[in-house]
PDB file of C-alpha atoms in Angstrom:
ATOM      1  CA  GLY A1393    -173.091 144.516  31.638  1.00 47.00           C
ATOM      2  CA  ARG A1394    -173.169 144.344  35.413  1.00 51.00           C
ATOM      3  CA  LEU A1395    -176.042 144.430  37.880  1.00 50.00           C
ATOM      4  CA  ARG A1396    -175.646 144.831  41.621  1.00 59.00           C
ATOM      5  CA  GLY A1397    -178.339 144.858  44.260  1.00 56.00           C
ATOM      6  CA  ALA A1398    -179.181 144.196  47.859  1.00 56.00           C
ATOM      7  CA  GLY A1399    -182.326 143.068  49.616  1.00 58.00           C
ATOM      8  CA  PHE A1400    -184.891 140.398  48.830  1.00 62.00           C
ATOM      9  CA  VAL A1401    -186.181 139.335  45.416  1.00 59.00           C
ATOM     10  CA  VAL A1402    -189.918 139.572  44.772  1.00 63.00           C
ATOM     11  CA  LEU A1403    -191.492 136.320  43.589  1.00 80.00           C
ATOM     12  CA  GLN A1404    -191.594 136.711  39.816  1.00 84.00           C
ATOM     13  CA  ARG A1405    -190.866 135.037  36.510  1.00 85.00           C
ATOM     14  CA  HIS A1406    -189.611 136.597  33.257  1.00 87.00           C
ATOM     15  CA  ASP A1407    -188.925 134.637  30.062  1.00 92.00           C
ATOM     16  CA  ARG A1408    -187.382 136.640  27.207  1.00 94.00           C
ATOM     17  CA  LEU A1409    -186.550 135.918  23.573  1.00 95.00           C
ATOM     18  CA  GLY A1410    -184.660 138.163  21.176  1.00 96.00           C
ATOM     19  CA  LEU A1411    -183.636 137.489  17.581  1.00 96.00           C
ATOM     20  CA  ARG A1412    -182.010 139.712  14.966  1.00 96.00           C
ATOM     21  CA  TYR A1413    -181.145 139.033  11.343  1.00 96.00           C
ATOM     22  CA  ALA A1414    -179.306 141.376   8.978  1.00 96.00           C
ATOM     23  CA  GLY A1415    -178.082 141.032   5.445  1.00 96.00           C
ATOM     24  CA  ASP A1416    -176.605 142.776   2.423  1.00 94.00           C
ATOM     25  CA  ASN A1417    -176.817 141.389  -1.106  1.00 92.00           C
ATOM     26  CA  GLY A1418    -173.747 143.345  -2.183  1.00 87.00           C
ATOM     27  CA  VAL A1419    -175.496 145.164  -5.034  1.00 88.00           C
ATOM     28  CA  GLY A1420    -177.330 147.916  -3.178  1.00 90.00           C
ATOM     29  CA  THR A1421    -179.857 146.240  -0.877  1.00 95.00           C
ATOM     30  CA  ARG A1422    -179.488 146.032   2.916  1.00 96.00           C
ATOM     31  CA  TRP A1423    -181.978 144.769   5.460  1.00 96.00           C
ATOM     32  CA  PHE A1424    -182.492 143.712   9.040  1.00 96.00           C
ATOM     33  CA  ALA A1425    -185.332 142.188  11.053  1.00 97.00           C
ATOM     34  CA  THR A1426    -185.847 141.816  14.802  1.00 97.00           C
ATOM     35  CA  LEU A1427    -188.160 139.644  16.865  1.00 97.00           C
ATOM     36  CA  SER A1428    -188.599 139.910  20.614  1.00 97.00           C
ATOM     37  CA  ALA A1429    -190.962 138.264  23.061  1.00 97.00           C
ATOM     38  CA  LEU A1430    -191.601 138.585  26.787  1.00 95.00           C
ATOM     39  CA  ASP A1431    -193.639 136.268  28.981  1.00 95.00           C
ATOM     40  CA  SER A1432    -194.021 137.210  32.641  1.00 93.00           C
ATOM     41  CA  PRO A1433    -196.927 135.153  33.984  1.00 92.00           C
ATOM     42  CA  TYR A1434    -196.569 136.514  37.494  1.00 88.00           C
ATOM     43  CA  ALA A1435    -194.726 139.231  39.397  1.00 89.00           C
ATOM     44  CA  ASP A1436    -195.922 139.698  42.950  1.00 89.00           C
ATOM     45  CA  ASP A1437    -196.030 143.215  44.366  1.00 88.00           C
ATOM     46  CA  PRO A1438    -195.090 143.243  48.071  1.00 87.00           C
ATOM     47  CA  GLY A1439    -196.035 146.883  48.594  1.00 87.00           C
ATOM     48  CA  GLY A1440    -194.235 149.049  51.134  1.00 87.00           C
ATOM     49  CA  LEU A1441    -193.425 148.414  54.797  1.00 85.00           C
ATOM     50  CA  THR A1442    -193.264 150.830  57.671  1.00 87.00           C
ATOM     51  CA  ALA A1443    -189.970 151.093  59.506  1.00 89.00           C
ATOM     52  CA  ALA A1444    -191.363 148.998  62.354  1.00 89.00           C
ATOM     53  CA  GLU A1445    -192.624 146.276  59.975  1.00 86.00           C
ATOM     54  CA  ARG A1446    -189.278 146.204  58.181  1.00 84.00           C
ATOM     55  CA  ASP A1447    -187.357 145.850  61.446  1.00 87.00           C
ATOM     56  CA  ALA A1448    -189.663 143.069  62.625  1.00 89.00           C
ATOM     57  CA  ASP A1449    -189.460 141.038  59.387  1.00 88.00           C
ATOM     58  CA  PRO A1450    -187.489 142.398  56.372  1.00 84.00           C
ATOM     59  CA  ARG A1451    -188.925 139.611  54.189  1.00 84.00           C
ATOM     60  CA  ALA A1452    -192.536 140.536  54.913  1.00 87.00           C
ATOM     61  CA  ALA A1453    -195.011 142.032  52.444  1.00 88.00           C
ATOM     62  CA  ALA A1454    -197.408 144.842  53.242  1.00 90.00           C
ATOM     63  CA  PRO A1455    -200.642 143.576  54.857  1.00 90.00           C
ATOM     64  CA  LEU A1456    -202.827 145.034  52.066  1.00 91.00           C
ATOM     65  CA  ALA A1457    -200.598 143.436  49.415  1.00 91.00           C
ATOM     66  CA  VAL A1458    -201.086 140.037  51.039  1.00 91.00           C
ATOM     67  CA  ARG A1459    -204.814 140.546  51.554  1.00 94.00           C
ATOM     68  CA  PHE A1460    -205.477 141.540  47.928  1.00 95.00           C
ATOM     69  CA  ASP A1461    -202.766 139.309  46.357  1.00 93.00           C
ATOM     70  CA  THR A1462    -201.262 142.267  44.490  1.00 94.00           C
ATOM     71  CA  GLY A1463    -199.116 141.726  41.407  1.00 94.00           C
ATOM     72  CA  GLU A1464    -199.100 141.771  37.638  1.00 95.00           C
ATOM     73  CA  ALA A1465    -198.668 139.640  34.523  1.00 96.00           C
ATOM     74  CA  VAL A1466    -197.605 140.633  31.016  1.00 96.00           C
ATOM     75  CA  ARG A1467    -197.066 138.940  27.665  1.00 97.00           C
ATOM     76  CA  GLN A1468    -195.663 140.819  24.670  1.00 97.00           C
ATOM     77  CA  GLN A1469    -194.402 140.076  21.153  1.00 98.00           C
ATOM     78  CA  ARG A1470    -192.740 142.578  18.812  1.00 98.00           C
ATOM     79  CA  LEU A1471    -191.601 142.246  15.201  1.00 98.00           C
ATOM     80  CA  GLY A1472    -189.776 144.932  13.245  1.00 98.00           C
ATOM     81  CA  GLY A1473    -187.675 145.356  10.149  1.00 98.00           C
ATOM     82  CA  ARG A1474    -186.089 147.763   7.705  1.00 97.00           C
ATOM     83  CA  ILE A1475    -184.884 147.497   4.108  1.00 97.00           C
ATOM     84  CA  ALA A1476    -182.859 149.987   2.073  1.00 97.00           C
ATOM     85  CA  HIS A1477    -182.388 149.678  -1.686  1.00 96.00           C
ATOM     86  CA  ARG A1478    -180.284 151.776  -4.037  1.00 94.00           C
ATOM     87  CA  LEU A1479    -182.371 152.904  -7.004  1.00 92.00           C
ATOM     88  CA  GLY A1480    -179.352 154.548  -8.627  1.00 88.00           C
ATOM     89  CA  ASP A1481    -176.041 156.162  -7.829  1.00 87.00           C
ATOM     90  CA  ASP A1482    -177.731 159.116  -6.116  1.00 92.00           C
ATOM     91  CA  LEU A1483    -181.109 157.683  -5.085  1.00 95.00           C
ATOM     92  CA  GLU A1484    -182.126 155.347  -2.235  1.00 96.00           C
ATOM     93  CA  LEU A1485    -185.451 153.905  -1.064  1.00 97.00           C
ATOM     94  CA  ARG A1486    -185.967 152.966   2.605  1.00 97.00           C
ATOM     95  CA  VAL A1487    -188.953 151.099   4.071  1.00 98.00           C
ATOM     96  CA  ALA A1488    -189.413 150.182   7.745  1.00 98.00           C
ATOM     97  CA  GLY A1489    -192.241 148.652   9.713  1.00 98.00           C
ATOM     98  CA  TYR A1490    -193.129 147.117  13.058  1.00 98.00           C
ATOM     99  CA  GLY A1491    -195.952 145.373  14.894  1.00 98.00           C
ATOM    100  CA  LEU A1492    -196.572 144.717  18.578  1.00 98.00           C
ATOM    101  CA  ALA A1493    -199.081 142.778  20.672  1.00 98.00           C
ATOM    102  CA  ARG A1494    -199.267 143.170  24.466  1.00 98.00           C
ATOM    103  CA  ASP A1495    -201.538 141.647  27.109  1.00 98.00           C
ATOM    104  CA  PHE A1496    -201.288 143.081  30.614  1.00 97.00           C
ATOM    105  CA  SER A1497    -203.174 142.552  33.850  1.00 97.00           C
ATOM    106  CA  ASN A1498    -202.609 143.599  37.427  1.00 95.00           C
ATOM    107  CA  ARG A1499    -204.153 143.525  40.872  1.00 95.00           C
ATOM    108  CA  LEU A1500    -203.951 146.457  43.269  1.00 94.00           C
ATOM    109  CA  PRO A1501    -205.717 146.895  46.582  1.00 94.00           C
ATOM    110  CA  PHE A1502    -209.457 147.123  45.828  1.00 95.00           C
ATOM    111  CA  VAL A1503    -209.049 147.271  42.003  1.00 96.00           C
ATOM    112  CA  ALA A1504    -207.804 145.075  39.111  1.00 97.00           C
ATOM    113  CA  THR A1505    -207.182 146.057  35.477  1.00 97.00           C
ATOM    114  CA  THR A1506    -206.605 144.372  32.119  1.00 97.00           C
ATOM    115  CA  LEU A1507    -205.152 145.851  28.922  1.00 97.00           C
ATOM    116  CA  GLU A1508    -205.031 144.318  25.444  1.00 98.00           C
ATOM    117  CA  ARG A1509    -202.902 146.364  23.036  1.00 98.00           C
ATOM    118  CA  THR A1510    -201.899 146.033  19.385  1.00 98.00           C
ATOM    119  CA  THR A1511    -199.777 148.561  17.512  1.00 98.00           C
ATOM    120  CA  ALA A1512    -198.315 148.715  14.016  1.00 98.00           C
ATOM    121  CA  GLY A1513    -196.424 151.224  11.927  1.00 98.00           C
ATOM    122  CA  LEU A1514    -194.913 151.747   8.500  1.00 98.00           C
ATOM    123  CA  SER A1515    -192.531 154.386   7.113  1.00 98.00           C
ATOM    124  CA  VAL A1516    -191.278 155.050   3.582  1.00 98.00           C
ATOM    125  CA  GLU A1517    -188.465 157.409   2.607  1.00 98.00           C
ATOM    126  CA  VAL A1518    -186.769 158.332  -0.664  1.00 97.00           C
ATOM    127  CA  GLU A1519    -183.436 160.154  -0.511  1.00 97.00           C
ATOM    128  CA  GLY A1520    -181.519 161.737  -3.375  1.00 96.00           C
ATOM    129  CA  SER A1521    -178.335 163.736  -3.725  1.00 93.00           C
ATOM    130  CA  GLY A1522    -176.263 165.463  -6.348  1.00 92.00           C
ATOM    131  CA  ALA A1523    -173.758 168.193  -7.077  1.00 89.00           C
ATOM    132  CA  ALA A1524    -173.269 170.973  -9.618  1.00 85.00           C
ATOM    133  CA  ALA A1525    -171.448 174.258  -9.976  1.00 82.00           C
ATOM    134  CA  MET A1526    -173.801 175.909  -7.483  1.00 88.00           C
ATOM    135  CA  GLY A1527    -172.971 173.322  -4.788  1.00 90.00           C
ATOM    136  CA  ALA A1528    -174.009 169.931  -3.466  1.00 93.00           C
ATOM    137  CA  TRP A1529    -177.529 169.082  -2.360  1.00 92.00           C
ATOM    138  CA  ARG A1530    -179.482 166.327  -0.675  1.00 94.00           C
ATOM    139  CA  TRP A1531    -183.233 165.845  -0.301  1.00 96.00           C
ATOM    140  CA  VAL A1532    -185.536 163.420   1.510  1.00 97.00           C
ATOM    141  CA  LEU A1533    -189.257 162.765   0.956  1.00 98.00           C
ATOM    142  CA  GLY A1534    -191.138 160.491   3.308  1.00 98.00           C
ATOM    143  CA  ALA A1535    -194.331 159.402   4.993  1.00 98.00           C
ATOM    144  CA  ASP A1536    -195.107 157.386   8.109  1.00 98.00           C
ATOM    145  CA  ALA A1537    -198.249 155.912   9.611  1.00 98.00           C
ATOM    146  CA  ASP A1538    -198.828 154.404  13.058  1.00 98.00           C
ATOM    147  CA  GLY A1539    -201.854 152.906  14.747  1.00 98.00           C
ATOM    148  CA  GLN A1540    -202.640 151.647  18.234  1.00 98.00           C
ATOM    149  CA  ARG A1541    -205.670 149.729  19.505  1.00 98.00           C
ATOM    150  CA  ASP A1542    -206.276 149.338  23.240  1.00 98.00           C
ATOM    151  CA  THR A1543    -209.057 147.551  25.072  1.00 98.00           C
ATOM    152  CA  ARG A1544    -208.956 148.439  28.752  1.00 97.00           C
ATOM    153  CA  ALA A1545    -211.118 147.147  31.600  1.00 97.00           C
ATOM    154  CA  ARG A1546    -211.258 147.688  35.350  1.00 97.00           C
ATOM    155  CA  TYR A1547    -212.689 145.334  37.987  1.00 97.00           C
ATOM    156  CA  ARG A1548    -213.129 145.137  41.722  1.00 97.00           C
ATOM    157  CA  ASN A1549    -210.398 143.193  43.502  1.00 97.00           C
ATOM    158  CA  LEU A1550    -212.184 140.898  45.937  1.00 96.00           C
ATOM    159  CA  PHE A1551    -209.217 139.808  48.048  1.00 94.00           C
ATOM    160  CA  GLY A1552    -207.306 138.374  45.082  1.00 92.00           C
ATOM    161  CA  GLU A1553    -210.307 137.351  43.002  1.00 93.00           C
ATOM    162  CA  ARG A1554    -211.641 139.387  40.091  1.00 93.00           C
ATOM    163  CA  GLY A1555    -215.007 140.881  40.897  1.00 95.00           C
ATOM    164  CA  ALA A1556    -217.571 142.959  39.013  1.00 96.00           C
ATOM    165  CA  ARG A1557    -216.416 145.059  36.074  1.00 96.00           C
ATOM    166  CA  THR A1558    -216.543 148.807  36.714  1.00 96.00           C
ATOM    167  CA  ALA A1559    -215.079 150.171  33.439  1.00 96.00           C
ATOM    168  CA  TRP A1560    -214.614 148.870  29.878  1.00 96.00           C
ATOM    169  CA  GLN A1561    -213.426 150.951  26.948  1.00 97.00           C
ATOM    170  CA  ASP A1562    -211.649 150.975  23.566  1.00 97.00           C
ATOM    171  CA  GLU A1563    -208.922 153.558  22.942  1.00 97.00           C
ATOM    172  CA  ASP A1564    -207.751 153.972  19.325  1.00 98.00           C
ATOM    173  CA  VAL A1565    -204.998 156.281  18.080  1.00 98.00           C
ATOM    174  CA  ASP A1566    -203.982 156.747  14.425  1.00 98.00           C
ATOM    175  CA  ALA A1567    -201.135 159.000  13.299  1.00 98.00           C
ATOM    176  CA  LEU A1568    -200.108 160.029   9.805  1.00 98.00           C
ATOM    177  CA  GLY A1569    -197.180 162.195   8.778  1.00 98.00           C
ATOM    178  CA  VAL A1570    -195.591 163.344   5.527  1.00 98.00           C
ATOM    179  CA  PHE A1571    -192.446 165.409   5.217  1.00 98.00           C
ATOM    180  CA  ALA A1572    -189.900 166.918   2.870  1.00 98.00           C
ATOM    181  CA  LEU A1573    -186.364 168.000   3.678  1.00 96.00           C
ATOM    182  CA  GLY A1574    -183.770 169.751   1.521  1.00 96.00           C
ATOM    183  CA  LEU A1575    -180.099 170.410   2.290  1.00 95.00           C
ATOM    184  CA  TRP A1576    -177.956 172.672   0.094  1.00 94.00           C
ATOM    185  CA  SER A1577    -174.222 173.257   0.539  1.00 94.00           C
ATOM    186  CA  PRO A1578    -173.232 176.236  -1.630  1.00 93.00           C
ATOM    187  CA  ARG A1579    -169.724 176.105  -0.091  1.00 90.00           C
ATOM    188  CA  ASP A1580    -167.705 173.421   1.646  1.00 88.00           C
ATOM    189  CA  ASP A1581    -168.119 175.207   4.986  1.00 91.00           C
ATOM    190  CA  LEU A1582    -171.820 176.164   4.709  1.00 93.00           C
ATOM    191  CA  ASP A1583    -175.023 174.094   4.847  1.00 94.00           C
ATOM    192  CA  LEU A1584    -178.554 175.443   4.435  1.00 95.00           C
ATOM    193  CA  GLU A1585    -181.529 173.273   5.395  1.00 96.00           C
ATOM    194  CA  LEU A1586    -185.231 173.719   4.675  1.00 96.00           C
ATOM    195  CA  GLY A1587    -187.973 171.310   5.699  1.00 97.00           C
ATOM    196  CA  VAL A1588    -191.686 170.965   6.269  1.00 98.00           C
ATOM    197  CA  ARG A1589    -193.803 168.258   7.916  1.00 98.00           C
ATOM    198  CA  TYR A1590    -197.542 167.668   8.160  1.00 98.00           C
ATOM    199  CA  ASP A1591    -198.967 165.550  11.011  1.00 98.00           C
ATOM    200  CA  ARG A1592    -202.473 164.324  11.728  1.00 98.00           C
ATOM    201  CA  VAL A1593    -203.471 162.399  14.851  1.00 98.00           C
ATOM    202  CA  ASP A1594    -206.931 160.888  15.356  1.00 98.00           C
ATOM    203  CA  ILE A1595    -207.980 159.742  18.841  1.00 98.00           C
ATOM    204  CA  ALA A1596    -211.179 157.736  19.333  1.00 98.00           C
ATOM    205  CA  PHE A1597    -212.632 156.548  22.634  1.00 96.00           C
ATOM    206  CA  GLY A1598    -215.345 153.895  22.681  1.00 97.00           C
ATOM    207  CA  ASP A1599    -217.213 153.406  25.952  1.00 96.00           C
ATOM    208  CA  ARG A1600    -218.369 149.792  26.407  1.00 95.00           C
ATOM    209  CA  TYR A1601    -219.475 150.195  30.026  1.00 94.00           C
ATOM    210  CA  LEU A1602    -222.827 151.904  29.603  1.00 93.00           C
ATOM    211  CA  ALA A1603    -224.228 151.522  33.112  1.00 91.00           C
ATOM    212  CA  ASP A1604    -223.225 155.131  33.852  1.00 89.00           C
ATOM    213  CA  GLY A1605    -223.892 156.527  30.359  1.00 92.00           C
ATOM    214  CA  ASP A1606    -222.049 156.582  27.054  1.00 94.00           C
ATOM    215  CA  ASP A1607    -218.867 158.689  27.211  1.00 93.00           C
ATOM    216  CA  SER A1608    -217.584 157.778  23.733  1.00 96.00           C
ATOM    217  CA  GLY A1609    -215.892 160.489  21.728  1.00 96.00           C
ATOM    218  CA  GLY A1610    -212.893 161.495  19.690  1.00 97.00           C
ATOM    219  CA  ARG A1611    -210.629 164.309  18.567  1.00 97.00           C
ATOM    220  CA  ARG A1612    -208.385 165.134  15.623  1.00 97.00           C
ATOM    221  CA  PHE A1613    -205.160 167.126  15.810  1.00 97.00           C
ATOM    222  CA  GLU A1614    -203.421 168.563  12.725  1.00 97.00           C
ATOM    223  CA  GLN A1615    -200.228 170.569  12.415  1.00 97.00           C
ATOM    224  CA  VAL A1616    -197.907 171.847   9.685  1.00 97.00           C
ATOM    225  CA  SER A1617    -194.354 172.312  10.987  1.00 97.00           C
ATOM    226  CA  PRO A1618    -191.777 174.192   8.874  1.00 97.00           C
ATOM    227  CA  SER A1619    -188.093 174.327   9.769  1.00 96.00           C
ATOM    228  CA  LEU A1620    -185.075 176.319   8.617  1.00 96.00           C
ATOM    229  CA  GLY A1621    -181.456 175.751   9.562  1.00 96.00           C
ATOM    230  CA  LEU A1622    -177.937 176.942   8.846  1.00 95.00           C
ATOM    231  CA  VAL A1623    -174.529 175.483   9.742  1.00 94.00           C
ATOM    232  CA  TRP A1624    -171.279 177.390   9.231  1.00 93.00           C
ATOM    233  CA  ARG A1625    -168.106 175.435   9.898  1.00 92.00           C
ATOM    234  CA  GLN A1626    -164.818 177.103  10.840  1.00 89.00           C
ATOM    235  CA  GLY A1627    -162.187 174.428  10.613  1.00 83.00           C
ATOM    236  CA  ASP A1628    -162.492 170.910  11.973  1.00 83.00           C
ATOM    237  CA  ALA A1629    -163.236 171.882  15.574  1.00 87.00           C
ATOM    238  CA  THR A1630    -165.760 174.738  15.390  1.00 92.00           C
ATOM    239  CA  ALA A1631    -169.194 175.113  13.838  1.00 93.00           C
ATOM    240  CA  TRP A1632    -171.810 177.836  14.234  1.00 94.00           C
ATOM    241  CA  PHE A1633    -175.436 176.923  13.706  1.00 92.00           C
ATOM    242  CA  ALA A1634    -178.885 178.465  13.814  1.00 95.00           C
ATOM    243  CA  ARG A1635    -182.247 176.752  13.570  1.00 92.00           C
ATOM    244  CA  ALA A1636    -185.890 177.820  13.651  1.00 94.00           C
ATOM    245  CA  ALA A1637    -188.785 175.374  13.741  1.00 91.00           C
ATOM    246  CA  THR A1638    -192.323 174.996  15.034  1.00 86.00           C
TER     247      THR A1638
END
């Protein structure tokens, strides 16, 4: 890759780590795993300059940015992986998962915030295929679940020092989905697809800053989403398709 730029670099530090491992046992099982980490203990925010301030000193930071020592810090770790295993000639099982932890803080003029976040997810799929006189087919059944936990707080920025807390809350999101997909090819040039998916998302908000009342609450969203598709191929270069979904 190539990166080009002009101007002046903001005072900052970023340390990154990335690892990946993949394998195949040669008898139907494949896998990979990834690990990444980021540590940025400081990244100053110089703000914006007026044209006159820029002409006077292009290296300067905005007066409010200097006064409130604006900037941010972040630390994050992420682990993920996937494994696929052949259960037979026409059947495969796939499992994938991930987890993430993130700590973030920043200082803006008059206000400072902190965020602690953890997320995790898991998905499972089974895919089968076959063929007979009526044509070839393929089907997939699966489910996935994801969750996120945030703790967020806001403080007064007292000229670079953290002051009194003005907000403190937990924000939780959980998502669950299950789906089924079928593909039938009655002819070599025609594919018919039918699928359905159910999703449920739960959002919960927990108010920890009760000086102005308790604003805790939550909501649930649910949806069933069918889909229908058709692909008609005319030679190697042309294909007509139609699809309807919600």
